[in-house]
XYZ file of C-alpha atoms in Angstrom:
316
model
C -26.510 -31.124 -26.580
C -28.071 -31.722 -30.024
C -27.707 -28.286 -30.549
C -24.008 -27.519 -29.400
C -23.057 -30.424 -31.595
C -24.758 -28.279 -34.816
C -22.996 -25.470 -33.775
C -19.707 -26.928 -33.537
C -19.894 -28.915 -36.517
C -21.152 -25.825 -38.532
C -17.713 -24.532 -36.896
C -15.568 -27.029 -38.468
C -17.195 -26.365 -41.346
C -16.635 -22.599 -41.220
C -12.789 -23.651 -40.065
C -12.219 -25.453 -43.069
C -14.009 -22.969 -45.465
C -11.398 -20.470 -43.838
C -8.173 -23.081 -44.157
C -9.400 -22.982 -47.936
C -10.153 -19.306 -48.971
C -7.102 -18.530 -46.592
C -4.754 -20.249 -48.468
C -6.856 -19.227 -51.710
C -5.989 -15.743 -50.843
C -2.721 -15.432 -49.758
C -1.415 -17.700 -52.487
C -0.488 -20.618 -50.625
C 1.588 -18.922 -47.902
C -0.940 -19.414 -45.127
C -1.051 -23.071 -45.381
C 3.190 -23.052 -44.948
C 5.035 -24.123 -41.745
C 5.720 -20.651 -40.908
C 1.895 -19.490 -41.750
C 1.188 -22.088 -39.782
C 3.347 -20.842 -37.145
C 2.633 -17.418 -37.119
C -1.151 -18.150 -37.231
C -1.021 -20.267 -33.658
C 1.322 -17.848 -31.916
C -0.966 -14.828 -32.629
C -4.009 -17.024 -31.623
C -2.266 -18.945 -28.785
C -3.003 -15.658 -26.014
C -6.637 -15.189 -26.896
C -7.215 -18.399 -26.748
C -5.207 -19.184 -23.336
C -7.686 -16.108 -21.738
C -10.868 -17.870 -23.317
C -10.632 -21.273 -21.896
C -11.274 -19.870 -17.953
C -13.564 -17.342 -19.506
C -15.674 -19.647 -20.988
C -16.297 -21.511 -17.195
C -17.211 -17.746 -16.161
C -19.635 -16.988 -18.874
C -21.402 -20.693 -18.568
C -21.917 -19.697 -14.898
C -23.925 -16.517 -16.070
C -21.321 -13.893 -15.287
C -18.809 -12.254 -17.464
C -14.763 -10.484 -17.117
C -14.256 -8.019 -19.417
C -10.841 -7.116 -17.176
C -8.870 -10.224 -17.964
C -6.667 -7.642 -20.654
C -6.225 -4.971 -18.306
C -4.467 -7.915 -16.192
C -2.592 -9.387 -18.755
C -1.248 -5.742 -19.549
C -0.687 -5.485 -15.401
C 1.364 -8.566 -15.696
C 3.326 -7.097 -18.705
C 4.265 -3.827 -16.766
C 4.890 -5.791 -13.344
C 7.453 -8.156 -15.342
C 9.113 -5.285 -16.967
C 9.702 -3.396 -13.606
C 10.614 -6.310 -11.489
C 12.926 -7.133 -14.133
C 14.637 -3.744 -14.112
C 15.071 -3.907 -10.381
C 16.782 -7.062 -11.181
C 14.898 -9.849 -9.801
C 15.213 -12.874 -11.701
C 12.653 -14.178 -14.191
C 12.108 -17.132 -11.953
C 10.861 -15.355 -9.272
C 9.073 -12.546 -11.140
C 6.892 -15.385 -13.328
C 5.514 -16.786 -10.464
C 4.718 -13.667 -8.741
C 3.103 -11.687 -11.498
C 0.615 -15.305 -11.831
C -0.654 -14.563 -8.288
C -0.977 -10.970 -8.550
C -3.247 -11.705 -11.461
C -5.069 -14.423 -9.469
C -5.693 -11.388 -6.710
C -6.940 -9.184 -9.514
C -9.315 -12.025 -9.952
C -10.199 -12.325 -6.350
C -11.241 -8.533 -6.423
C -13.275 -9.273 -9.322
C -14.772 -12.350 -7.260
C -15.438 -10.711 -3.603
C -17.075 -7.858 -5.630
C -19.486 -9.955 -7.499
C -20.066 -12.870 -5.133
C -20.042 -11.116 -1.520
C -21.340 -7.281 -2.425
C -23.609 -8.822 -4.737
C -22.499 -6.365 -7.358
C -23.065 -7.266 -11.524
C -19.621 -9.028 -12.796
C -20.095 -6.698 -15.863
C -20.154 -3.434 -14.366
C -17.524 -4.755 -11.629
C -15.331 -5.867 -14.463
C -15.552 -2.603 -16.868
C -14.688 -0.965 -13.571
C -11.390 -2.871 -12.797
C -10.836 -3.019 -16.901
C -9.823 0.754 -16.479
C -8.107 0.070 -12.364
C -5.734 -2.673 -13.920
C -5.333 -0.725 -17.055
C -4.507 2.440 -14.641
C -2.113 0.444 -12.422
C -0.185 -0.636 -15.361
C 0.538 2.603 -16.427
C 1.460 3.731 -12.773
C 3.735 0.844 -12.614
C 5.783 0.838 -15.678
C 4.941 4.127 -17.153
C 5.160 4.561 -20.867
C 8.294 2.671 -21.390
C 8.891 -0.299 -22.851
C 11.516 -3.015 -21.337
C 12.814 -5.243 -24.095
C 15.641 -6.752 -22.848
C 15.241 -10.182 -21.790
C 17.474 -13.502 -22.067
C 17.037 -15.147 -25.153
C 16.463 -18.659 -23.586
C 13.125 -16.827 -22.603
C 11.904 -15.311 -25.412
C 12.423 -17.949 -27.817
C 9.541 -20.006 -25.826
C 7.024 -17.219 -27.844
C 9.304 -17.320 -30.810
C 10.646 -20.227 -31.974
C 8.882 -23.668 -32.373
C 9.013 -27.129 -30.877
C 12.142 -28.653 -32.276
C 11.460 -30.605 -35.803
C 7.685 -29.086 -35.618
C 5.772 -25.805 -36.718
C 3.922 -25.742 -33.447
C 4.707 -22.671 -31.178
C 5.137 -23.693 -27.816
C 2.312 -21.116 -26.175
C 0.035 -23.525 -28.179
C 1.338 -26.929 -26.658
C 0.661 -24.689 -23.022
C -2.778 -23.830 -24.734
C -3.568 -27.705 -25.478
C -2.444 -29.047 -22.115
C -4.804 -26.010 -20.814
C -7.831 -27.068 -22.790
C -7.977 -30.427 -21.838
C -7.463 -29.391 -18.084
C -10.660 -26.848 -18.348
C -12.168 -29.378 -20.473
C -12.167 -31.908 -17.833
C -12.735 -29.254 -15.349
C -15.898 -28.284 -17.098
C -17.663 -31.471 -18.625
C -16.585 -34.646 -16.354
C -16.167 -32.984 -12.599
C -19.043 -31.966 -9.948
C -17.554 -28.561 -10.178
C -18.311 -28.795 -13.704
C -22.098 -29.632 -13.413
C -22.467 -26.847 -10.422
C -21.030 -24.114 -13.167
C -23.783 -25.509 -15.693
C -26.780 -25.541 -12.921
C -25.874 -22.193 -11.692
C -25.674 -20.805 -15.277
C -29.072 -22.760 -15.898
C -30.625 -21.062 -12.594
C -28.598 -19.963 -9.912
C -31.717 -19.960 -7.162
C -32.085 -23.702 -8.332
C -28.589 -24.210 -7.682
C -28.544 -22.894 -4.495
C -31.560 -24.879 -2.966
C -29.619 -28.110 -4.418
C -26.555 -27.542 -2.019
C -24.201 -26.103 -4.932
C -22.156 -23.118 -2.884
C -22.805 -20.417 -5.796
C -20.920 -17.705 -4.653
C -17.295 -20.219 -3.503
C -17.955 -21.569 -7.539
C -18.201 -18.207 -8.878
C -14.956 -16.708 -6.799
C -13.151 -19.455 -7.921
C -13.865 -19.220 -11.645
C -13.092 -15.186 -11.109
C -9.150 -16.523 -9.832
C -8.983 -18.850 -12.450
C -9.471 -16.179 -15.083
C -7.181 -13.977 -13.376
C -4.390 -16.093 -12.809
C -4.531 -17.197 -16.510
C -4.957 -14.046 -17.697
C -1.622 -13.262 -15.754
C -0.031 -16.326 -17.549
C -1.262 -14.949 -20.907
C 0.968 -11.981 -20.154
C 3.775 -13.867 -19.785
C 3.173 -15.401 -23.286
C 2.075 -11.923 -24.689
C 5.470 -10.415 -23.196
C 8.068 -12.975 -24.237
C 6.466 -13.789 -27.668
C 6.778 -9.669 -28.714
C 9.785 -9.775 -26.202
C 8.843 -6.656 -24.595
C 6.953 -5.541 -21.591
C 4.509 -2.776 -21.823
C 1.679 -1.703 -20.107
C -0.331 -0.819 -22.854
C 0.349 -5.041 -24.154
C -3.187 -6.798 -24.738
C -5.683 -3.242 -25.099
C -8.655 -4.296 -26.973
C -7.858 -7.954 -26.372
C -11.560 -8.374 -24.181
C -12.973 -7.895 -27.359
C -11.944 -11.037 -29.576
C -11.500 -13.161 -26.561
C -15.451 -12.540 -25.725
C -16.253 -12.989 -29.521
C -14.227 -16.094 -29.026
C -16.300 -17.650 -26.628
C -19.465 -16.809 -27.670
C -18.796 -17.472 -31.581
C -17.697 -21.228 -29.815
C -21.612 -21.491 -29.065
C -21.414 -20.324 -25.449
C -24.887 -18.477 -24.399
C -24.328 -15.213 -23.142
C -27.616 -16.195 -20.102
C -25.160 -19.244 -19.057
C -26.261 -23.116 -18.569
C -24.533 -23.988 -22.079
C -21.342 -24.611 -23.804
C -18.121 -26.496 -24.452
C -14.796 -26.162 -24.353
C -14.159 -28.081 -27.769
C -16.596 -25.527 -29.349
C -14.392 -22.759 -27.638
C -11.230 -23.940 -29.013
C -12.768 -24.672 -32.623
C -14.110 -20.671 -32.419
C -10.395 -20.072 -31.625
C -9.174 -21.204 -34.239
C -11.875 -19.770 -36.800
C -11.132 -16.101 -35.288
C -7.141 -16.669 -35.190
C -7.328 -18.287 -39.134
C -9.593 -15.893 -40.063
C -7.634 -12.946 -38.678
C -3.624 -13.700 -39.706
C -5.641 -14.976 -43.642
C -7.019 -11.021 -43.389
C -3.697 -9.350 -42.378
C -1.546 -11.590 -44.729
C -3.704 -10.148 -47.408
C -2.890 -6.910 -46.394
C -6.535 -6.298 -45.571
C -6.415 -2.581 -43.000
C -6.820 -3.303 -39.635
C -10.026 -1.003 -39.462
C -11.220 -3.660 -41.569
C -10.190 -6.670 -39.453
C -11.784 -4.689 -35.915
C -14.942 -4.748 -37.857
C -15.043 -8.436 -38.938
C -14.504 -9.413 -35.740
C -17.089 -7.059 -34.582
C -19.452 -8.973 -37.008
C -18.512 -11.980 -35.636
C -19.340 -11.117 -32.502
C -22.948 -9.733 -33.177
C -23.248 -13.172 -35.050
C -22.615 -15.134 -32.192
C -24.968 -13.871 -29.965
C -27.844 -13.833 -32.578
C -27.422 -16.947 -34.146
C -27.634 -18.843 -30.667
C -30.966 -17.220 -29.872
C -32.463 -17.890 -33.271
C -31.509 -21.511 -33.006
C -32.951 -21.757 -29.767
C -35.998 -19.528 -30.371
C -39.377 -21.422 -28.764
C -41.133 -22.858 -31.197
C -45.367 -22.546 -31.469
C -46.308 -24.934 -28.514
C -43.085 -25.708 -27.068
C -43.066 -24.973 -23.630
């Protein structure tokens, strides 16, 4: 715990050292109402995916298909929407397909006994694929306005975006979830050691299938943002998106062998990787050059963790 509290203080740190040379850099304009703005609506969908990610990744397992969903969700709203069902109907539905996606992911891992990461790559490309038979190469952009303004426009007299209110209410439901609930404290003993778990009572492979919905159905959701904030559905929406929301998690102190990690770390590393990344592109810095920073980021993450908690000479 000593540890995680370094980590996440060396975060804030690193948050405000980015606030600063942000707004250095940019001349001012990233510390504006619309920076501000701009900066939580690009951050609000990676961060929405990490907060059920970060429950699968504590329990020692990993989803690497959670953008191939969100892009399934995309294509499934487009289509349902040009066969003219209404949004109220289609928002709901495309939520559950995504928890199904998730409950392939789960039965996979948890009753075949297959490894969540090579399960996961595999239904990365099947989502992906299913997109792409669903909605094609087309793009459907014509939604009502009283949508699309929830990923465009702020909460009235405010420069918050409302994805990141749904974000907020989301992190302190996971955060609860996670750090003051039994199911909480079977996620960290089966992350810790799963065989130790087990003998204990704690029903490993229910906990895991459950995470593996969770991070389906909000992966789902974070299509809905990701389609109404650009205000059009594609299935090619979120490719690449794995990437930042696994550097995400990890950079938030979350060890990739499970037992250990928070949710307030998670949402600081959030907001490090979203300031860090709208400060880059407002300085007209190439996108090649933002893949690879975030790249960096992630190969920091996982060694810095396993430095700090290297054995030391007679420690058991």
């Amino acid at each position: 715990m000593k540890t995680l509290l370094r980590w996440e203080s060396a975060l804030f740190v690193l948050l405000v050292l980015v606030v600063v040379g942000g707004s250095a850099a940019t001349g001012g304009s990233f510390l504006t109402d619309r920076g501000a703005f701009n900066v939580g609506s690009d951050l609000a969908v990676m961060a929405l995916i990490a907060l059920p990610l970060t429950l699968v990744i504590v329990a020692a397992e990993i989803d690497l298909s959670v953008a191939s969903v969100l892009g399934l969700s995309s294509a499934l709203i487009g289509v349902l929407w040009n066969d003219g069902w209404p949004l109220e109907a289609i928002l709901p539905f495309v939520i559950v397909v995504g928890a199904v996606c998730g409950a392939v992911n789960g039965f996979l891992v948890t009753k075949l006994g297959l490894p969540s990461l090579a399960v996961t790559i595999g239904s990365l490309a099947l989502y992906r694929g299913l997109a792409f038979v669903v909605l094609g190469d087309k793009a459907v952009a014509d939604f009502p306005d009283s949508y699309t303004q929830f990923g465009t426009t702020p909460v009235p007299g405010t420069w918050i975006p409302y994805p990141i209110v749904l974000f907020v209410v989301l992190a302190v439901v996971f955060g609860l979830l996670l750090h003051a609930t039994t199911f909480g404290r079977a996620v960290f003993a089966i992350g810790a050691n799963e065989e130790a778990a087990r003998f204990s009572g704690i029903r490993v492979k229910r906990t895991k299938f459950i995470l593996f919905v969770l991070t389906g159905a909000v992966a789902a959701l974070a299509g809905i943002v990701y389609t109404l904030r650009f205000a059009s559905a594609r299935a090619d929406n979120g490719t690449g998106l794995e990437l930042e929301v696994v550097t995400a998690v990890l950079l938030g102190g979350v060890s990739i062998f499970g037992g250990r990690g928070t949710i307030g770390g998670v949402v600081l590393a959030t907001l490090v990787l979203g300031g860090l990344t709208d400060a880059l592109i407002l300085d007209d810095v190439a996108t090649e050059v933002v893949t690879l920073v975030t790249g960096i980021l992630l190969l920091a993450s996982v060694f810095a963790p396993a430095v700090t908690h290297r054995p030391t000479r007679g420690t058991p």
